[in-house]
Tab-separated table of N, CA and C in Angstrom:
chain	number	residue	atom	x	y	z
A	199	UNK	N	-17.792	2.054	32.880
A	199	UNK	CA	-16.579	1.245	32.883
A	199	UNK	C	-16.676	0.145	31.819
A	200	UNK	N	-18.329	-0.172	31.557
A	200	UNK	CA	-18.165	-1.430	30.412
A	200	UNK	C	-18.173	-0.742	29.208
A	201	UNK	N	-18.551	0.025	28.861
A	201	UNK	CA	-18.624	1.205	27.536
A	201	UNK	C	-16.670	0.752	27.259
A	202	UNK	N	-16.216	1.761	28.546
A	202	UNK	CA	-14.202	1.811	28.171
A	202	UNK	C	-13.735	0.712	27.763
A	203	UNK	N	-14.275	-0.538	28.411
A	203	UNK	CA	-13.424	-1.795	28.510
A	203	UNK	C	-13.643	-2.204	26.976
A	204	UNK	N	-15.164	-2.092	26.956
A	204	UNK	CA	-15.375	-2.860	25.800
A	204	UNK	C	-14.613	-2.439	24.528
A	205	UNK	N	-14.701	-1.145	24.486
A	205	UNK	CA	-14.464	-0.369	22.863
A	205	UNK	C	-13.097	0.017	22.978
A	206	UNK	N	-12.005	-0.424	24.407
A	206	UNK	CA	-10.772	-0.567	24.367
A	206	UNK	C	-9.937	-2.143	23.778
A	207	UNK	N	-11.067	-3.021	24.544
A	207	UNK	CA	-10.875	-4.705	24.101
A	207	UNK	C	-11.340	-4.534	22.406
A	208	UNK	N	-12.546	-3.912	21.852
A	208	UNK	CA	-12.462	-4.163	20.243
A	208	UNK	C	-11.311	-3.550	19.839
A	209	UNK	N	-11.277	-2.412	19.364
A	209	UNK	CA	-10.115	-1.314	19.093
A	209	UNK	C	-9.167	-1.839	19.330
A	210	UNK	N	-8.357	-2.534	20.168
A	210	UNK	CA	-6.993	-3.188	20.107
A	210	UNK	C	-6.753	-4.260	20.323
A	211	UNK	N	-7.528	-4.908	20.456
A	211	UNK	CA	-7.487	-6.646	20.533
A	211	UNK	C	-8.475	-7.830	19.343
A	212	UNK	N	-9.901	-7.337	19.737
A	212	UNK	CA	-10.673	-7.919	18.856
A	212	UNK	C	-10.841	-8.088	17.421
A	213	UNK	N	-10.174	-6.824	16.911
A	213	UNK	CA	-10.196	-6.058	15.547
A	213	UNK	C	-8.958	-6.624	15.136
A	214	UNK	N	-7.685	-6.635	15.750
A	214	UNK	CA	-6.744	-7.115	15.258
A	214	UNK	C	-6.770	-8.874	15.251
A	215	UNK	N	-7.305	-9.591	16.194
A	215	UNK	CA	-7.680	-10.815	15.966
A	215	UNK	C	-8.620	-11.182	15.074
A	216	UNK	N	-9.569	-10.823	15.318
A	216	UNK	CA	-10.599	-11.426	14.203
A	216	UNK	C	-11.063	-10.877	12.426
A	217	UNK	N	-11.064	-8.958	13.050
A	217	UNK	CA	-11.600	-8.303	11.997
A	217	UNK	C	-13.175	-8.354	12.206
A	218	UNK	N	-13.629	-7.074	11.543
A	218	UNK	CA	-14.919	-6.319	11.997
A	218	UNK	C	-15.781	-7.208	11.372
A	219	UNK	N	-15.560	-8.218	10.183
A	219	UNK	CA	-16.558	-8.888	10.125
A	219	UNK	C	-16.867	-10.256	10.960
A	220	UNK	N	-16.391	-10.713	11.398
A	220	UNK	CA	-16.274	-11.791	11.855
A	220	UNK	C	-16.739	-11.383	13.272
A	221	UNK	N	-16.545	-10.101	13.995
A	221	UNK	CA	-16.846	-9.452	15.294
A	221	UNK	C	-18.658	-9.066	14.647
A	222	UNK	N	-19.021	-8.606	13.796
A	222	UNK	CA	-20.344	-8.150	13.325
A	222	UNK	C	-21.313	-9.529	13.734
A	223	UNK	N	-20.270	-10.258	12.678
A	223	UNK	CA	-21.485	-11.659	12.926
A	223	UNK	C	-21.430	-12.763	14.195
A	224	UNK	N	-20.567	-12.308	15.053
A	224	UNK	CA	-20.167	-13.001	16.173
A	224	UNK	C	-21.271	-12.232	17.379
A	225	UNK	N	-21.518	-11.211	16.882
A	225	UNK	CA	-22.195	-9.856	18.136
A	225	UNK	C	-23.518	-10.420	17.118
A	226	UNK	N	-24.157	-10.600	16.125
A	226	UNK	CA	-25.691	-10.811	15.693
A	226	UNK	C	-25.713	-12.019	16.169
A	227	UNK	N	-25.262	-13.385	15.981
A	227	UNK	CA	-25.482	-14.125	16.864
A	227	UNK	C	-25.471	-14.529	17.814
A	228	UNK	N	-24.490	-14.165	18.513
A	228	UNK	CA	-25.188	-13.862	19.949
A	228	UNK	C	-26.134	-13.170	20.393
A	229	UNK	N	-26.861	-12.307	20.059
A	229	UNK	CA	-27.595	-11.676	20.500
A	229	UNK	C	-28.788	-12.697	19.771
A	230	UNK	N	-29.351	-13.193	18.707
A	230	UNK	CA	-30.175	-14.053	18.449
A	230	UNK	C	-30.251	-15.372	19.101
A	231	UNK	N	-28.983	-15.641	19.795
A	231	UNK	CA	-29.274	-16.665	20.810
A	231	UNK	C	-29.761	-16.585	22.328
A	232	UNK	N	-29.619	-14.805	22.511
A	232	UNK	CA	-29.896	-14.555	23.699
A	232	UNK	C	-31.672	-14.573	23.554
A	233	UNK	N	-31.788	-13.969	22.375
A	233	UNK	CA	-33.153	-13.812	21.914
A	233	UNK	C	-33.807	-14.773	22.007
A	234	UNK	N	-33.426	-16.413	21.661
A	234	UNK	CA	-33.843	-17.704	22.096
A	234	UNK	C	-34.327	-17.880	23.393
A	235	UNK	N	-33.007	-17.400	23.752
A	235	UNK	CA	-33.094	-18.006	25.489
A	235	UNK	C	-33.993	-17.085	26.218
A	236	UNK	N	-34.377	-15.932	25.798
A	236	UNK	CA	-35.315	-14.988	26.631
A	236	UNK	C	-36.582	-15.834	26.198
A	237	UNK	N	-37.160	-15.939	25.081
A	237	UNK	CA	-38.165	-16.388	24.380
A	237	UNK	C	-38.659	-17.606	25.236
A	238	UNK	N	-38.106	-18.832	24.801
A	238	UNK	CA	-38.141	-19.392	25.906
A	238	UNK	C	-37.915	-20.067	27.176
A	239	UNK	N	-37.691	-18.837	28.347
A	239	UNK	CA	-37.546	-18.415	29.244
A	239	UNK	C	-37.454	-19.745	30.077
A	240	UNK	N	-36.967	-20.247	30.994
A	240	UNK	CA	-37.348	-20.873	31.748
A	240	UNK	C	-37.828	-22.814	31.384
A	241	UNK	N	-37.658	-22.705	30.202
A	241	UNK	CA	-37.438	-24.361	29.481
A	241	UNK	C	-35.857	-24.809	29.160
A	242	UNK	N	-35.522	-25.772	29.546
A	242	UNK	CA	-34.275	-26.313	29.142
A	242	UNK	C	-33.817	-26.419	27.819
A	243	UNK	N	-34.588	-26.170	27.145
A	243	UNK	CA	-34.534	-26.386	25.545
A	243	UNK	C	-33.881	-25.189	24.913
A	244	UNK	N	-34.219	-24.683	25.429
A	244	UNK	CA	-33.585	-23.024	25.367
A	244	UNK	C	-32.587	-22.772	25.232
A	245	UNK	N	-31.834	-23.653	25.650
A	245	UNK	CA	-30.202	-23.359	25.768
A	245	UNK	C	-29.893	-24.526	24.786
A	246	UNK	N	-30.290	-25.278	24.315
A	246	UNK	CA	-30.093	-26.324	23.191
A	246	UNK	C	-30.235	-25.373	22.006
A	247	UNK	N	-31.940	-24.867	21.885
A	247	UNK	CA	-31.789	-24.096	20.464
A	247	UNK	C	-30.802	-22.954	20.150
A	248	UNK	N	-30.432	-22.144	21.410
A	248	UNK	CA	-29.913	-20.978	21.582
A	248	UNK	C	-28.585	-21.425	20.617
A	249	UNK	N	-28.401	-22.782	21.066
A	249	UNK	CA	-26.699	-23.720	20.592
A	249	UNK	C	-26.723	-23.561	19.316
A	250	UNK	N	-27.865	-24.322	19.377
A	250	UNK	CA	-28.266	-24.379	17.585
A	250	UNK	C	-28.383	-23.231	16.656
A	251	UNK	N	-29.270	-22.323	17.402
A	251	UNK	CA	-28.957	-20.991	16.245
A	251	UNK	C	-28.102	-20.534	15.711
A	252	UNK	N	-26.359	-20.563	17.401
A	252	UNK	CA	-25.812	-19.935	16.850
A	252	UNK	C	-24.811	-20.756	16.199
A	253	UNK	N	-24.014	-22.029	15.954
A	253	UNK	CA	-23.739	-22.922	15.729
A	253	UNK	C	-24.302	-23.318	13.737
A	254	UNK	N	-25.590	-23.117	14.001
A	254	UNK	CA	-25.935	-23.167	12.446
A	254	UNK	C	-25.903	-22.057	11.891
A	255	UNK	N	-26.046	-20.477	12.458
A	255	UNK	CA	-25.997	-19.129	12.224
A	255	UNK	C	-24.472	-18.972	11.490
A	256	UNK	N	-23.516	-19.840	12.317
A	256	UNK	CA	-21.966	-19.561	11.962
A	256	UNK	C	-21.781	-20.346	10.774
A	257	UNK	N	-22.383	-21.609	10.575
A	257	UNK	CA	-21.920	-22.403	9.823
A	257	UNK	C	-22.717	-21.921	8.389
A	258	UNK	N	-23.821	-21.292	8.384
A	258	UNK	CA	-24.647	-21.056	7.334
A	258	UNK	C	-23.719	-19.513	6.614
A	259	UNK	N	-23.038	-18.966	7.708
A	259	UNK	CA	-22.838	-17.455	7.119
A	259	UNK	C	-21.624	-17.733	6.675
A	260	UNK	N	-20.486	-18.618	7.298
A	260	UNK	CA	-19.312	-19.125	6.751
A	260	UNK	C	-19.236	-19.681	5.733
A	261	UNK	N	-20.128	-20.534	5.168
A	261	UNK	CA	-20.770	-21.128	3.780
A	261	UNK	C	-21.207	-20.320	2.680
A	262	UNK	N	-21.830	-18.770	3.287
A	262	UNK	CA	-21.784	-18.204	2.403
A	262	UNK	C	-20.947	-17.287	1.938
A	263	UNK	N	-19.870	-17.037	2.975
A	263	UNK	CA	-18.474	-16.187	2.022
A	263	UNK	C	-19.182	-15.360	3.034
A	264	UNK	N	-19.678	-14.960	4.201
A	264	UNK	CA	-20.333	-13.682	4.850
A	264	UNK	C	-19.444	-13.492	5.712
A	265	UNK	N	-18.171	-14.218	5.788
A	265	UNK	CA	-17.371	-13.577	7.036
A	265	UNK	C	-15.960	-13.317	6.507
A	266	UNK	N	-16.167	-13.727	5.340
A	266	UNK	CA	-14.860	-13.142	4.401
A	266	UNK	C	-14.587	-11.664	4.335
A	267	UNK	N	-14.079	-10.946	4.918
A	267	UNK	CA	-13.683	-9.473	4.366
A	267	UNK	C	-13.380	-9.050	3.083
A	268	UNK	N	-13.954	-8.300	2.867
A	268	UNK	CA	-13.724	-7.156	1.814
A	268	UNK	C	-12.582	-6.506	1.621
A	269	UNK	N	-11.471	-6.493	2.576
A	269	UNK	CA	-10.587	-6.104	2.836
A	269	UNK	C	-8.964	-6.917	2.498
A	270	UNK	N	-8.049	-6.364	1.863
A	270	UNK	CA	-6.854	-7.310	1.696
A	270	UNK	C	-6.209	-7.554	3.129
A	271	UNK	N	-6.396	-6.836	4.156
A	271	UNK	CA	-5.656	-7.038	5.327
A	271	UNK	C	-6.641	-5.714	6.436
A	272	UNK	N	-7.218	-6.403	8.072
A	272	UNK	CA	-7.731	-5.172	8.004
A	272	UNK	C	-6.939	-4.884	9.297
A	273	UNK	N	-6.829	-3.464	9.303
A	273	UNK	CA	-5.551	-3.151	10.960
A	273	UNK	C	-6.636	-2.809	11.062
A	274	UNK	N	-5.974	-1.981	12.976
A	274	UNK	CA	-6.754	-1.358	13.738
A	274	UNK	C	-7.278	-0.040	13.302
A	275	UNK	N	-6.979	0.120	12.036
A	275	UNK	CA	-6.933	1.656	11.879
A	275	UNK	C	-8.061	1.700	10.579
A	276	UNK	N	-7.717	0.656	9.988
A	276	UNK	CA	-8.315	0.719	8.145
A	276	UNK	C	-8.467	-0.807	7.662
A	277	UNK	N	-9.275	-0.799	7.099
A	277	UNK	CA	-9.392	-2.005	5.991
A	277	UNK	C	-8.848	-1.668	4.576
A	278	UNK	N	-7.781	-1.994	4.619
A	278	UNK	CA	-7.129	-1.954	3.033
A	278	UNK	C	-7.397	-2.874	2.341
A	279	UNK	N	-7.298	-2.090	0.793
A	279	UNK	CA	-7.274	-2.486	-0.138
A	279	UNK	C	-6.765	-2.396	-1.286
A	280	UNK	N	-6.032	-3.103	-2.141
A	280	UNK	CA	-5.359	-2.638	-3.642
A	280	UNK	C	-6.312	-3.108	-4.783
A	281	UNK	N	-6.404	-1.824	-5.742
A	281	UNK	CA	-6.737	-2.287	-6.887
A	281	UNK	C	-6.069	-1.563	-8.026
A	282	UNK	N	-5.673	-2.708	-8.715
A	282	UNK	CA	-4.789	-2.369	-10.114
A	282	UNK	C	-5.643	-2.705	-10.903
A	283	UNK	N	-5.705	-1.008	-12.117
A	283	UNK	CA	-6.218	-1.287	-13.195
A	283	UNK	C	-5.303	-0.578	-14.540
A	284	UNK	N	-5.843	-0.830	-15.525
A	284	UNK	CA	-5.097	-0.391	-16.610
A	284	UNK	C	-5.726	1.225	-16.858
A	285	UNK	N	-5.529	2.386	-17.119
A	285	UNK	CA	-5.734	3.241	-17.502
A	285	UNK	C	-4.768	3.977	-19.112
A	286	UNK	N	-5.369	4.231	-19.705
A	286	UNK	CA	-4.272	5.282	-21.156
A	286	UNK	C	-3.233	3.773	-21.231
A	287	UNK	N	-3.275	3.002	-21.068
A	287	UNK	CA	-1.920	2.157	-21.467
A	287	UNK	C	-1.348	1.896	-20.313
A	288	UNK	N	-1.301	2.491	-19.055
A	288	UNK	CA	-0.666	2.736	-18.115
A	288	UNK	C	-1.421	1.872	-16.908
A	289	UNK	N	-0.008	0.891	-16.007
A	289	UNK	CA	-0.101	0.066	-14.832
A	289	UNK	C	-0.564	0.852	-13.227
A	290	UNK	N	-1.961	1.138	-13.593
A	290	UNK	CA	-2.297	2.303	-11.940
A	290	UNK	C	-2.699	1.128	-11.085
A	291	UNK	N	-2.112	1.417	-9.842
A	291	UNK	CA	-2.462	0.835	-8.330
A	291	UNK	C	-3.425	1.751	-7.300
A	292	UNK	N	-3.656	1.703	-6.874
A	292	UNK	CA	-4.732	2.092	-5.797
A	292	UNK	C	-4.765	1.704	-4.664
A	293	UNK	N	-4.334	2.579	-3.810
A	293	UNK	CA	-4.598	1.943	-2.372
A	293	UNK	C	-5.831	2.564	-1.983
A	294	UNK	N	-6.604	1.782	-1.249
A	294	UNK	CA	-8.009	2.063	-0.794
A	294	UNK	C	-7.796	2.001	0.696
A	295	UNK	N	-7.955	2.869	1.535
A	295	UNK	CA	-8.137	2.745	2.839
A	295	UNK	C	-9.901	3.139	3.650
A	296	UNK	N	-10.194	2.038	3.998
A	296	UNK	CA	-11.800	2.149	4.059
A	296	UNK	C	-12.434	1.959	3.102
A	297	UNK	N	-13.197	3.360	2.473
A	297	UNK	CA	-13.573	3.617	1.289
A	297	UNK	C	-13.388	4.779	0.428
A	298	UNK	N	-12.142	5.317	1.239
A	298	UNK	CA	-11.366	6.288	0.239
A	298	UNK	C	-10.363	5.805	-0.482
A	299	UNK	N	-9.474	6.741	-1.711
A	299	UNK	CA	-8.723	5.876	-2.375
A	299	UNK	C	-7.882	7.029	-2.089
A	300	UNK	N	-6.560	6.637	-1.451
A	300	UNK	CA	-5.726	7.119	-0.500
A	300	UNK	C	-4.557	7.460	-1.450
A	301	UNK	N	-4.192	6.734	-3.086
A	301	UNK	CA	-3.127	7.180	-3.963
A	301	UNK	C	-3.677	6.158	-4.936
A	302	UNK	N	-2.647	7.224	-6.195
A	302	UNK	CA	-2.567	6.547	-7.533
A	302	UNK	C	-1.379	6.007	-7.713
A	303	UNK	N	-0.585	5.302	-8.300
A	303	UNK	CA	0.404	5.070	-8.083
A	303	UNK	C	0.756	4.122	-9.583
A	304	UNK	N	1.487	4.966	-10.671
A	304	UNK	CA	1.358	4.339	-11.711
A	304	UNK	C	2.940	3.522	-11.554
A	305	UNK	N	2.845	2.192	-11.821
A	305	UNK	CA	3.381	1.680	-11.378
A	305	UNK	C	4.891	1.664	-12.552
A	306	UNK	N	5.985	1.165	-12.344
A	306	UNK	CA	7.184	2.099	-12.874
A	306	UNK	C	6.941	3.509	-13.529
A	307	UNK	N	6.835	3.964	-12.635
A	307	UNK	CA	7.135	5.893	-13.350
A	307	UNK	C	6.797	6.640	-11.664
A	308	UNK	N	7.522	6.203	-11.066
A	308	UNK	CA	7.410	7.109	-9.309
A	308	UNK	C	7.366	8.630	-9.821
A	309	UNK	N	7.638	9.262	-11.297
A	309	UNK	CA	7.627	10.846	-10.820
A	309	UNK	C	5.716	10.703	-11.614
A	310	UNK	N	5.246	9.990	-11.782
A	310	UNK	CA	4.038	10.437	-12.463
A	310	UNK	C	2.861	10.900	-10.614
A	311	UNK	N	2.233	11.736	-10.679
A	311	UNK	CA	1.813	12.566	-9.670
A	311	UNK	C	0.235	12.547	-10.196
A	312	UNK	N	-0.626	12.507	-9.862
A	312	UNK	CA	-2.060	12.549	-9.922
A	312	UNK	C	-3.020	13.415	-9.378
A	313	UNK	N	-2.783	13.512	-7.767
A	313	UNK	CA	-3.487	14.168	-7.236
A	313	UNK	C	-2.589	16.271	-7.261
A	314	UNK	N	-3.720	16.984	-7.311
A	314	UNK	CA	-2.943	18.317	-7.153
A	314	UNK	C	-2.207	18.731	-5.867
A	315	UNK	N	-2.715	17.896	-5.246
A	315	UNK	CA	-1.252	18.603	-3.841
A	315	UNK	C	-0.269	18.413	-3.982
A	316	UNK	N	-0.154	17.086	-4.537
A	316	UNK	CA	0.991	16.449	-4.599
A	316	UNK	C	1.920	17.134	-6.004
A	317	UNK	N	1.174	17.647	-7.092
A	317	UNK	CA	2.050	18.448	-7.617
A	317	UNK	C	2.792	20.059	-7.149
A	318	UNK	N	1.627	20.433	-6.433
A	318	UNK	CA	1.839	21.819	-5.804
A	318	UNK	C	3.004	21.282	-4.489
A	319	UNK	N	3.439	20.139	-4.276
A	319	UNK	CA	4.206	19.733	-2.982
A	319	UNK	C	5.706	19.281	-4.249
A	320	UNK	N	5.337	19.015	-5.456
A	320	UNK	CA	6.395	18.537	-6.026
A	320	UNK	C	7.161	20.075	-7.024
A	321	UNK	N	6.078	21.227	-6.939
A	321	UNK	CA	6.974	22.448	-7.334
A	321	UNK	C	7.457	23.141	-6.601
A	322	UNK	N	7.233	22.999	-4.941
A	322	UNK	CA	7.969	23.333	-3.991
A	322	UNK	C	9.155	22.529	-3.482
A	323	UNK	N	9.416	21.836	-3.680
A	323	UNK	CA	10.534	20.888	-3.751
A	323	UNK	C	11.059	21.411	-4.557
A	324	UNK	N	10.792	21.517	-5.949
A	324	UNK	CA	11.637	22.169	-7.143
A	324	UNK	C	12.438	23.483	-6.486
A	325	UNK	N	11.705	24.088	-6.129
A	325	UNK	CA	11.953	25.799	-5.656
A	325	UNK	C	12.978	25.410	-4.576
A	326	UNK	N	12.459	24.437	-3.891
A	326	UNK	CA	13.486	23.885	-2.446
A	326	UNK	C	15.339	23.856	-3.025
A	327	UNK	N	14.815	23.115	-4.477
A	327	UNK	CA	15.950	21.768	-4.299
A	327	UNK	C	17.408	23.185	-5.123
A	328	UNK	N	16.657	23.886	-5.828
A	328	UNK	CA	17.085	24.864	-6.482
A	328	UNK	C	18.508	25.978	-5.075
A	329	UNK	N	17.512	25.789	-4.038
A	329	UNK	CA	18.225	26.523	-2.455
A	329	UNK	C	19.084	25.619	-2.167
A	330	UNK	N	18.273	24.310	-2.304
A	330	UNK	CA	19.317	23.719	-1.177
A	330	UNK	C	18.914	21.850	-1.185
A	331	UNK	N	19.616	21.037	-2.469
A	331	UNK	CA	19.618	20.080	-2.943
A	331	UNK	C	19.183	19.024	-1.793
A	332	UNK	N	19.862	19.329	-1.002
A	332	UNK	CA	19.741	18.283	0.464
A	332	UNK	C	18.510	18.507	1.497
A	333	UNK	N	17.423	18.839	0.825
A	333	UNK	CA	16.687	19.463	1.734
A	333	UNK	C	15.656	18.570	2.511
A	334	UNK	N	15.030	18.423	3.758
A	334	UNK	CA	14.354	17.475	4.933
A	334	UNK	C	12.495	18.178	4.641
A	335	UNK	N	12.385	16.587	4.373
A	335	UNK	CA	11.150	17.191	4.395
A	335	UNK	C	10.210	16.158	5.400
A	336	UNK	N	8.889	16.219	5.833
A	336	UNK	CA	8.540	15.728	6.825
A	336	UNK	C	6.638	15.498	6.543
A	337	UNK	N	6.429	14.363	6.366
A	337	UNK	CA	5.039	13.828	6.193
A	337	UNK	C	4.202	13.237	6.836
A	338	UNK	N	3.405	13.710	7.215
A	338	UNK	CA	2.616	13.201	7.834
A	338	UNK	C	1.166	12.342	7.747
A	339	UNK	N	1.656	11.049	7.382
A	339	UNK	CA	0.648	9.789	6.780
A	339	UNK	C	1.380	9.693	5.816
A	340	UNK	N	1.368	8.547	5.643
A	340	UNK	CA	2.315	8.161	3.962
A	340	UNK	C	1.138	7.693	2.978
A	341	UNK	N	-0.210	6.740	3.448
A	341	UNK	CA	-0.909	6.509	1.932
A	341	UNK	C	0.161	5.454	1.416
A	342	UNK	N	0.190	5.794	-0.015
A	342	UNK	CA	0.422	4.936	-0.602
A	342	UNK	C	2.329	5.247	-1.100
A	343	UNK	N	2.486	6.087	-0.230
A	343	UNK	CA	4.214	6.554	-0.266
A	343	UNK	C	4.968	7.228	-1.291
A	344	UNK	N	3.502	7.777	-2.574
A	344	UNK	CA	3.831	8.379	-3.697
A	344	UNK	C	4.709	9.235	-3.535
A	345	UNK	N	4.556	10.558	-3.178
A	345	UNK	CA	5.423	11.559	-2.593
A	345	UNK	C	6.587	11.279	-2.141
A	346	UNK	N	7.175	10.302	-1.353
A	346	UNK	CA	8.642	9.809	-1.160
A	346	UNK	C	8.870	9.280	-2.303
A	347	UNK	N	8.307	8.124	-2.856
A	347	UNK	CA	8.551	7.553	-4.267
A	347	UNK	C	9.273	8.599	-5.235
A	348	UNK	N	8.719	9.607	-5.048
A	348	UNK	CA	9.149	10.965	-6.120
A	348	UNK	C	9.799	11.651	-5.608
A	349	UNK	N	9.757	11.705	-4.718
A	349	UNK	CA	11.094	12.373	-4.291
A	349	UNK	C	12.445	11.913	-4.346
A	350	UNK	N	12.663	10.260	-3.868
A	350	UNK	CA	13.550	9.596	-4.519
A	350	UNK	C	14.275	9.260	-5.604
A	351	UNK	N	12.901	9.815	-6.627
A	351	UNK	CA	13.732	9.415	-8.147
A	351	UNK	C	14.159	10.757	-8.554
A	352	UNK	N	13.260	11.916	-8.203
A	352	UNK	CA	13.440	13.311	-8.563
A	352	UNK	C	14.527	14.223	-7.750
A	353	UNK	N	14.528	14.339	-6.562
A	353	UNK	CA	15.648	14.593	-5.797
A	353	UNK	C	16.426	13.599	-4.453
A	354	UNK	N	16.798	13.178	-4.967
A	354	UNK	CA	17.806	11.865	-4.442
A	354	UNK	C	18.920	12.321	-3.177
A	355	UNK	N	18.693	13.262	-2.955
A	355	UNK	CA	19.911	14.285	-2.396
A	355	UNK	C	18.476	14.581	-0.786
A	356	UNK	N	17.838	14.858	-1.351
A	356	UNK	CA	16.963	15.215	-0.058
A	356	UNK	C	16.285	13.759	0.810
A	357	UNK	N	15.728	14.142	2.172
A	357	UNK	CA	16.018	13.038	3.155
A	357	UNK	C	14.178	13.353	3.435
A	358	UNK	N	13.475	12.378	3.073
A	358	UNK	CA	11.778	12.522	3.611
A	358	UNK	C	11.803	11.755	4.807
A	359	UNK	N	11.102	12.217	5.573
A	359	UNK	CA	10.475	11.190	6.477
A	359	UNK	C	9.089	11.020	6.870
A	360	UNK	N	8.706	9.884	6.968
A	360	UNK	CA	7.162	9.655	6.979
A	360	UNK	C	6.836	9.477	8.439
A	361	UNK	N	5.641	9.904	8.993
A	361	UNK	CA	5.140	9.543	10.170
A	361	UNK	C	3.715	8.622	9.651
A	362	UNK	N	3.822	7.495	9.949
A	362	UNK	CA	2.303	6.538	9.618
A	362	UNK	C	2.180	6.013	10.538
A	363	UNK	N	0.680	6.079	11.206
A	363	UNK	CA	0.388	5.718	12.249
A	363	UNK	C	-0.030	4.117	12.174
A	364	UNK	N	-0.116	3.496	11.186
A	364	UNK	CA	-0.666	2.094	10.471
A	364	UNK	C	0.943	1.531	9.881
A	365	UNK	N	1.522	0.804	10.468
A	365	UNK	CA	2.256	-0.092	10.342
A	365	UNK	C	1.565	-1.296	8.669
A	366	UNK	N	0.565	-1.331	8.536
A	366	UNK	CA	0.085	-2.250	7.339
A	366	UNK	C	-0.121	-1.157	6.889
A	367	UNK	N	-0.332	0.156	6.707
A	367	UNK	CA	-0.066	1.045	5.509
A	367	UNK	C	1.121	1.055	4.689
A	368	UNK	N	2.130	1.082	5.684
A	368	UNK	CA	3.514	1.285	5.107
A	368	UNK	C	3.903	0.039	4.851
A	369	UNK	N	3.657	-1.286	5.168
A	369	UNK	CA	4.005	-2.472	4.544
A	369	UNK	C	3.254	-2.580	2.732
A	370	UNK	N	1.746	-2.359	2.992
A	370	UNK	CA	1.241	-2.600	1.638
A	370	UNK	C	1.920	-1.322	0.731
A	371	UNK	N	2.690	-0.459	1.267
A	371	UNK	CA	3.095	0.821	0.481
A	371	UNK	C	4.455	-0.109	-0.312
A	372	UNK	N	5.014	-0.646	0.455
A	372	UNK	CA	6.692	-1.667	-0.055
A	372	UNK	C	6.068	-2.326	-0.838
């Protein structure tokens, strides 16, 4: 029952309040203060240093940028991240989710396409749009929303819809 509670309280409460780093170094010091207080056992002092460890533990790791995330925003789901760099002349974005890089996304030109699915998904559309201009298509995870992006500028007539389970996916996607 403490296994469920616990990894139900991180997973949807803790993670969205604090973020995994701040929970990392909140769970090492405590446990180095418990480590105090076992140590020495049975002296009153114990619970003074225990204070102190963790009290100077927080203040020493906060000082050093150790509870700062790595992350531009982190949900329950992912620690995102954007990075824009210049490539050929060209304005590329990057969404990073974790430590995968989830899209390219050259920034004014929505039909430019990078990854190969996404072209093999953009010549079936072609073949689609050729049947039937208005055609529904249906995604599942948006990333970085390339694929609607292009679909919008390329067939304007057809209706995508995204299923994203990360609410801050689809915000850092706008």
């Amino acid at each position: 029952l403490g296994s469920i509670v616990g990894t139900f309280l991180t997973g949807f409460v803790l993670i969205s309040a604090f973020g995994s780093y701040t929970i990392v170094m909140g769970v090492a010091l405590l446990l180095a203060a418990i480590g105090v207080i076992f140590l020495l056992v049975g002296r009153w002092q114990s619970a003074i240093v225990a204070l102190v460890v963790v009290i100077g533990g927080w203040t020493y790791a906060s000082n050093q940028g150790w509870l700062k995330s790595v992350c531009v925003v982190e949900t329950n789901y992912y620690c995102i991240k954007i990075v824009d760099q210049e490539t050929d002349g060209k304005q590329i974005r990057q969404l990073v989710l974790d430590h995968l890089v989830h899209s390219f996304i050259e920034l004014g030109n929505p039909t430019s396409l990078v990854y190969g699915y996404e072209k093999i998904y953009a010549e079936l559309a072609q073949f689609r749009a050729v049947q039937n201009p208005r055609q529904s298509i249906l995604m599942i995870g948006g990333g970085g929303y390339t694929f609607p992006r292009y679909m919008e500028a390329v067939h304007p007539a057809a209706t995508v819809y995204v299923v994203e389970i990360d609410p801050g996916v689809t915000q850092f996607a706008r």
